[in-house]
Amino acid sequence: MKLLDIVVKDAIIPDLVATERDAAIADIIDALVNAGALSPKLRDEFIKAVIKREKRGSTGFGHGVAVPHVKHPAISKMAITVGISHTGVEFNALDKQPVYAIFLLLSPEDQPEEHLDAMEAVFGSLSQETFRRFLRQAKTVDEIMTLLQEADAKAPVR
Amino acid sequence: MSKTTSAVVTVANKLGLHARPATLFAETASKAKSDISVRRCDQEQLVDGKSVIQMMLLAATVGTRIEIAATGCDAHEAVSALVELVKSGFLED
């Protein structure tokens, strides 16, 4: 699965202002609502669901990145967006360090395989140190889109 | 309500479950109320998924298939969180 196939460009935030987890998640969900990728009616429910998943086990897997996500019946198509913080977000990451790149993923509830495919596409890119470093330095939506495109080009064909 | 669920996942990162990944795994497992046991698919021996030392002693290298099992009220959620973590390759090359 390619990141560009599922990314919601209009919801990318190149300069997250929030510095703590719950506020950052709310900002990214709001961006998805504003981009038309999520119904405003579902905003609060999704914020709650993403935070609930974080409490069960942080998706701040270390190296300054987090991959919060939610599976929900109202989602018909995989969607992902990116929030970049230049100051760092306190995300309760497993390595206790702040995160600078947050990939938020929305998955249909009835497609567990697709969900894991998408997660693997994200993980594959995020495990590259150069990708993480460039992401953290990105200042515009276009720069982030270029990095995602390059990551897709490097990804092994699945 | 107590229930058991399990899943098999392949260790994806080059260095396997060495200290850092084992710590991240045990930390995530420890959040669950359920008991978490882990074994290599090629061995019978179960280890405690909440113990960093036991996870390291599994010596699961890249490509090793491990079975993660949870028993308790949050068994399903715990297993899915741990599967995602292992699949992340702990964000290592």
GROMACS .gro file of C-alpha atoms in nm:
model
  251
    1MET     CA    1   0.000   0.000   0.000
    2LYS     CA    2   0.127   0.346  -0.090
    3LEU     CA    3   0.115   0.634   0.154
    4LEU     CA    4   0.009   0.871  -0.123
    5ASP     CA    5  -0.297   0.657  -0.194
    6ILE     CA    6  -0.434   0.707   0.154
    7VAL     CA    7  -0.299   1.042   0.271
    8VAL     CA    8  -0.546   1.327   0.319
    9LYS     CA    9  -0.330   1.612   0.193
   10ASP     CA   10  -0.564   1.887   0.308
   11ALA     CA   11  -0.541   1.761   0.665
   12ILE     CA   12  -0.161   1.768   0.689
   13ILE     CA   13  -0.040   2.004   0.962
   14PRO     CA   14   0.322   2.116   0.906
   15ASP     CA   15   0.336   2.319   1.227
   16LEU     CA   16   0.144   2.162   1.512
   17VAL     CA   17   0.106   2.409   1.796
   18ALA     CA   18  -0.015   2.164   2.062
   19THR     CA   19   0.255   2.033   2.293
   20GLU     CA   20   0.065   1.757   2.466
   21ARG     CA   21  -0.087   1.438   2.333
   22ASP     CA   22  -0.460   1.490   2.371
   23ALA     CA   23  -0.452   1.843   2.226
   24ALA     CA   24  -0.237   1.729   1.934
   25ILE     CA   25  -0.478   1.445   1.859
   26ALA     CA   26  -0.772   1.688   1.873
   27ASP     CA   27  -0.594   1.926   1.632
   28ILE     CA   28  -0.528   1.648   1.382
   29ILE     CA   29  -0.884   1.517   1.404
   30ASP     CA   30  -1.009   1.874   1.351
   31ALA     CA   31  -0.790   1.899   1.042
   32LEU     CA   32  -0.947   1.578   0.908
   33VAL     CA   33  -1.295   1.719   0.974
   34ASN     CA   34  -1.205   2.048   0.802
   35ALA     CA   35  -1.065   1.855   0.506
   36GLY     CA   36  -1.397   1.673   0.472
   37ALA     CA   37  -1.246   1.333   0.554
   38LEU     CA   38  -1.448   1.293   0.873
   39SER     CA   39  -1.799   1.400   0.968
   40PRO     CA   40  -1.806   1.681   1.227
   41LYS     CA   41  -2.058   1.471   1.419
   42LEU     CA   42  -1.790   1.210   1.480
   43ARG     CA   43  -1.521   1.451   1.596
   44ASP     CA   44  -1.557   1.401   1.971
   45GLU     CA   45  -1.608   1.027   1.942
   46PHE     CA   46  -1.292   0.986   1.734
   47ILE     CA   47  -1.079   1.197   1.964
   48LYS     CA   48  -1.197   0.980   2.253
   49ALA     CA   49  -1.134   0.658   2.064
   50VAL     CA   50  -0.780   0.756   1.961
   51ILE     CA   51  -0.692   0.859   2.316
   52LYS     CA   52  -0.843   0.538   2.453
   53ARG     CA   53  -0.616   0.337   2.223
   54GLU     CA   54  -0.315   0.538   2.339
   55LYS     CA   55  -0.397   0.462   2.701
   56ARG     CA   56  -0.396   0.091   2.623
   57GLY     CA   57  -0.046   0.111   2.486
   58SER     CA   58   0.128   0.414   2.346
   59THR     CA   59   0.178   0.426   1.970
   60GLY     CA   60   0.472   0.655   2.039
   61PHE     CA   61   0.707   0.372   1.941
   62GLY     CA   62   1.020   0.578   1.999
   63HIS     CA   63   1.249   0.781   1.771
   64GLY     CA   64   1.023   1.085   1.800
   65VAL     CA   65   0.727   0.949   1.607
   66ALA     CA   66   0.378   0.829   1.697
   67VAL     CA   67   0.116   0.643   1.496
   68PRO     CA   68  -0.216   0.692   1.675
   69HIS     CA   69  -0.509   0.524   1.505
   70VAL     CA   70  -0.868   0.418   1.530
   71LYS     CA   71  -1.082   0.156   1.362
   72HIS     CA   72  -1.442   0.259   1.324
   73PRO     CA   73  -1.749   0.137   1.131
   74ALA     CA   74  -1.814   0.492   1.002
   75ILE     CA   75  -1.486   0.484   0.810
   76SER     CA   76  -1.530   0.335   0.464
   77LYS     CA   77  -1.180   0.397   0.329
   78MET     CA   78  -0.835   0.400   0.490
   79ALA     CA   79  -0.715   0.751   0.557
   80ILE     CA   80  -0.401   0.891   0.708
   81THR     CA   81  -0.266   1.231   0.779
   82VAL     CA   82   0.046   1.382   0.930
   83GLY     CA   83   0.111   1.642   1.195
   84ILE     CA   84   0.462   1.777   1.240
   85SER     CA   85   0.565   1.955   1.556
   86HIS     CA   86   0.882   2.159   1.568
   87THR     CA   87   0.876   2.196   1.945
   88GLY     CA   88   0.787   1.837   2.031
   89VAL     CA   89   0.469   1.686   2.172
   90GLU     CA   90   0.455   1.510   2.508
   91PHE     CA   91   0.297   1.187   2.383
   92ASN     CA   92   0.374   0.943   2.663
   93ALA     CA   93   0.596   0.763   2.414
   94LEU     CA   94   0.743   0.426   2.507
   95ASP     CA   95   1.091   0.580   2.522
   96LYS     CA   96   0.959   0.878   2.724
   97GLN     CA   97   1.083   1.123   2.460
   98PRO     CA   98   0.870   1.390   2.289
   99VAL     CA   99   0.739   1.316   1.941
  100TYR     CA  100   0.787   1.537   1.636
  101ALA     CA  101   0.592   1.347   1.371
  102ILE     CA  102   0.243   1.210   1.427
  103PHE     CA  103   0.082   0.986   1.167
  104LEU     CA  104  -0.287   0.949   1.246
  105LEU     CA  105  -0.464   0.662   1.078
  106LEU     CA  106  -0.836   0.601   1.033
  107SER     CA  107  -0.933   0.248   0.938
  108PRO     CA  108  -1.258   0.077   0.844
  109GLU     CA  109  -1.351  -0.166   1.117
  110ASP     CA  110  -1.413  -0.459   0.886
  111GLN     CA  111  -1.078  -0.453   0.703
  112PRO     CA  112  -0.814  -0.565   0.954
  113GLU     CA  113  -0.576  -0.669   0.675
  114GLU     CA  114  -0.590  -0.329   0.510
  115HIS     CA  115  -0.528  -0.170   0.846
  116LEU     CA  116  -0.212  -0.372   0.905
  117ASP     CA  117  -0.099  -0.308   0.544
  118ALA     CA  118  -0.131   0.064   0.598
  119MET     CA  119   0.044   0.043   0.934
  120GLU     CA  120   0.328  -0.148   0.773
  121ALA     CA  121   0.360   0.111   0.497
  122VAL     CA  122   0.389   0.378   0.764
  123PHE     CA  123   0.627   0.176   0.981
  124GLY     CA  124   0.846   0.090   0.683
  125SER     CA  125   0.901   0.457   0.610
  126LEU     CA  126   0.933   0.567   0.970
  127SER     CA  127   1.200   0.309   1.042
  128GLN     CA  128   1.429   0.502   0.805
  129GLU     CA  129   1.633   0.750   1.004
  130THR     CA  130   1.667   0.991   0.711
  131PHE     CA  131   1.289   0.995   0.653
  132ARG     CA  132   1.231   1.081   1.020
  133ARG     CA  133   1.495   1.352   1.013
  134PHE     CA  134   1.365   1.516   0.694
  135LEU     CA  135   1.006   1.499   0.817
  136ARG     CA  136   1.102   1.678   1.132
  137GLN     CA  137   1.262   1.953   0.924
  138ALA     CA  138   0.969   1.985   0.682
  139LYS     CA  139   0.795   2.320   0.701
  140THR     CA  140   0.523   2.300   0.437
  141VAL     CA  141   0.256   2.058   0.323
  142ASP     CA  142   0.431   2.027  -0.013
  143GLU     CA  143   0.758   1.928   0.151
  144ILE     CA  144   0.580   1.661   0.352
  145MET     CA  145   0.403   1.533   0.039
  146THR     CA  146   0.738   1.510  -0.140
  147LEU     CA  147   0.884   1.308   0.147
  148LEU     CA  148   0.587   1.070   0.143
  149GLN     CA  149   0.626   1.028  -0.231
  150GLU     CA  150   0.997   0.948  -0.193
  151ALA     CA  151   0.917   0.702   0.086
  152ASP     CA  152   0.665   0.528  -0.141
  153ALA     CA  153   0.923   0.504  -0.418
  154LYS     CA  154   1.170   0.337  -0.180
  155ALA     CA  155   0.921   0.097  -0.026
  156PRO     CA  156   0.945  -0.266  -0.132
  157VAL     CA  157   0.657  -0.378  -0.349
  158ARG     CA  158   0.410  -0.560  -0.126
  159MET     CA  159  -1.522  -1.142   3.185
  160SER     CA  160  -1.204  -1.336   3.127
  161LYS     CA  161  -1.113  -1.443   2.777
  162THR     CA  162  -0.809  -1.564   2.592
  163THR     CA  163  -0.692  -1.451   2.254
  164SER     CA  164  -0.368  -1.495   2.065
  165ALA     CA  165  -0.193  -1.400   1.745
  166VAL     CA  166   0.123  -1.496   1.564
  167VAL     CA  167   0.354  -1.226   1.433
  168THR     CA  168   0.698  -1.226   1.272
  169VAL     CA  169   0.978  -1.022   1.424
  170ALA     CA  170   1.053  -0.759   1.159
  171ASN     CA  171   1.350  -0.557   1.280
  172LYS     CA  172   1.701  -0.663   1.188
  173LEU     CA  173   1.832  -0.684   1.543
  174GLY     CA  174   1.534  -0.878   1.680
  175LEU     CA  175   1.399  -0.842   2.033
  176HIS     CA  176   1.712  -0.701   2.192
  177ALA     CA  177   1.707  -0.473   2.495
  178ARG     CA  178   1.527  -0.173   2.353
  179PRO     CA  179   1.245  -0.359   2.174
  180ALA     CA  180   1.207  -0.599   2.467
  181THR     CA  181   1.165  -0.300   2.697
  182LEU     CA  182   0.907  -0.139   2.470
  183PHE     CA  183   0.721  -0.468   2.444
  184ALA     CA  184   0.716  -0.532   2.819
  185GLU     CA  185   0.612  -0.175   2.883
  186THR     CA  186   0.317  -0.206   2.647
  187ALA     CA  187   0.225  -0.549   2.785
  188SER     CA  188   0.235  -0.415   3.139
  189LYS     CA  189  -0.040  -0.166   3.056
  190ALA     CA  190  -0.282  -0.454   3.002
  191LYS     CA  191  -0.482  -0.599   3.287
  192SER     CA  192  -0.463  -0.936   3.111
  193ASP     CA  193  -0.184  -1.185   3.164
  194ILE     CA  194   0.042  -1.186   2.859
  195SER     CA  195   0.245  -1.488   2.758
  196VAL     CA  196   0.478  -1.513   2.463
  197ARG     CA  197   0.651  -1.806   2.301
  198ARG     CA  198   0.855  -1.869   1.993
  199CYS     CA  199   0.650  -2.072   1.747
  200ASP     CA  200   0.935  -2.324   1.731
  201GLN     CA  201   0.940  -2.378   2.109
  202GLU     CA  202   0.693  -2.470   2.380
  203GLN     CA  203   0.840  -2.256   2.655
  204LEU     CA  204   0.613  -1.965   2.753
  205VAL     CA  205   0.758  -1.645   2.890
  206ASP     CA  206   0.594  -1.353   3.066
  207GLY     CA  207   0.537  -1.073   2.814
  208LYS     CA  208   0.551  -0.817   3.095
  209SER     CA  209   0.907  -0.911   3.188
  210VAL     CA  210   1.185  -0.735   2.997
  211ILE     CA  211   1.436  -1.001   3.095
  212GLN     CA  212   1.215  -1.290   2.988
  213MET     CA  213   1.140  -1.118   2.657
  214MET     CA  214   1.512  -1.075   2.595
  215LEU     CA  215   1.576  -1.438   2.686
  216LEU     CA  216   1.336  -1.543   2.411
  217ALA     CA  217   1.620  -1.443   2.179
  218ALA     CA  218   1.372  -1.377   1.900
  219THR     CA  219   1.580  -1.267   1.603
  220VAL     CA  220   1.457  -1.119   1.277
  221GLY     CA  221   1.217  -1.356   1.103
  222THR     CA  222   1.131  -1.545   1.422
  223ARG     CA  223   0.763  -1.610   1.452
  224ILE     CA  224   0.627  -1.552   1.799
  225GLU     CA  225   0.285  -1.620   1.945
  226ILE     CA  226   0.144  -1.358   2.178
  227ALA     CA  227  -0.141  -1.477   2.401
  228ALA     CA  228  -0.345  -1.277   2.649
  229THR     CA  229  -0.597  -1.388   2.908
  230GLY     CA  230  -0.816  -1.136   3.083
  231CYS     CA  231  -1.075  -0.867   3.035
  232ASP     CA  232  -0.870  -0.668   2.783
  233ALA     CA  233  -0.712  -0.966   2.606
  234HIS     CA  234  -0.813  -0.868   2.253
  235GLU     CA  235  -0.701  -0.507   2.283
  236ALA     CA  236  -0.374  -0.610   2.446
  237VAL     CA  237  -0.286  -0.857   2.171
  238SER     CA  238  -0.369  -0.614   1.892
  239ALA     CA  239  -0.155  -0.341   2.051
  240LEU     CA  240   0.139  -0.582   2.089
  241VAL     CA  241   0.102  -0.716   1.734
  242GLU     CA  242   0.112  -0.360   1.600
  243LEU     CA  243   0.421  -0.291   1.807
  244VAL     CA  244   0.608  -0.596   1.677
  245LYS     CA  245   0.494  -0.518   1.323
  246SER     CA  246   0.631  -0.168   1.364
  247GLY     CA  247   0.974  -0.332   1.383
  248PHE     CA  248   1.016  -0.096   1.680
  249LEU     CA  249   1.093   0.157   1.408
  250GLU     CA  250   1.437   0.014   1.362
  251ASP     CA  251   1.591  -0.061   1.024
   0.00000   0.00000   0.00000
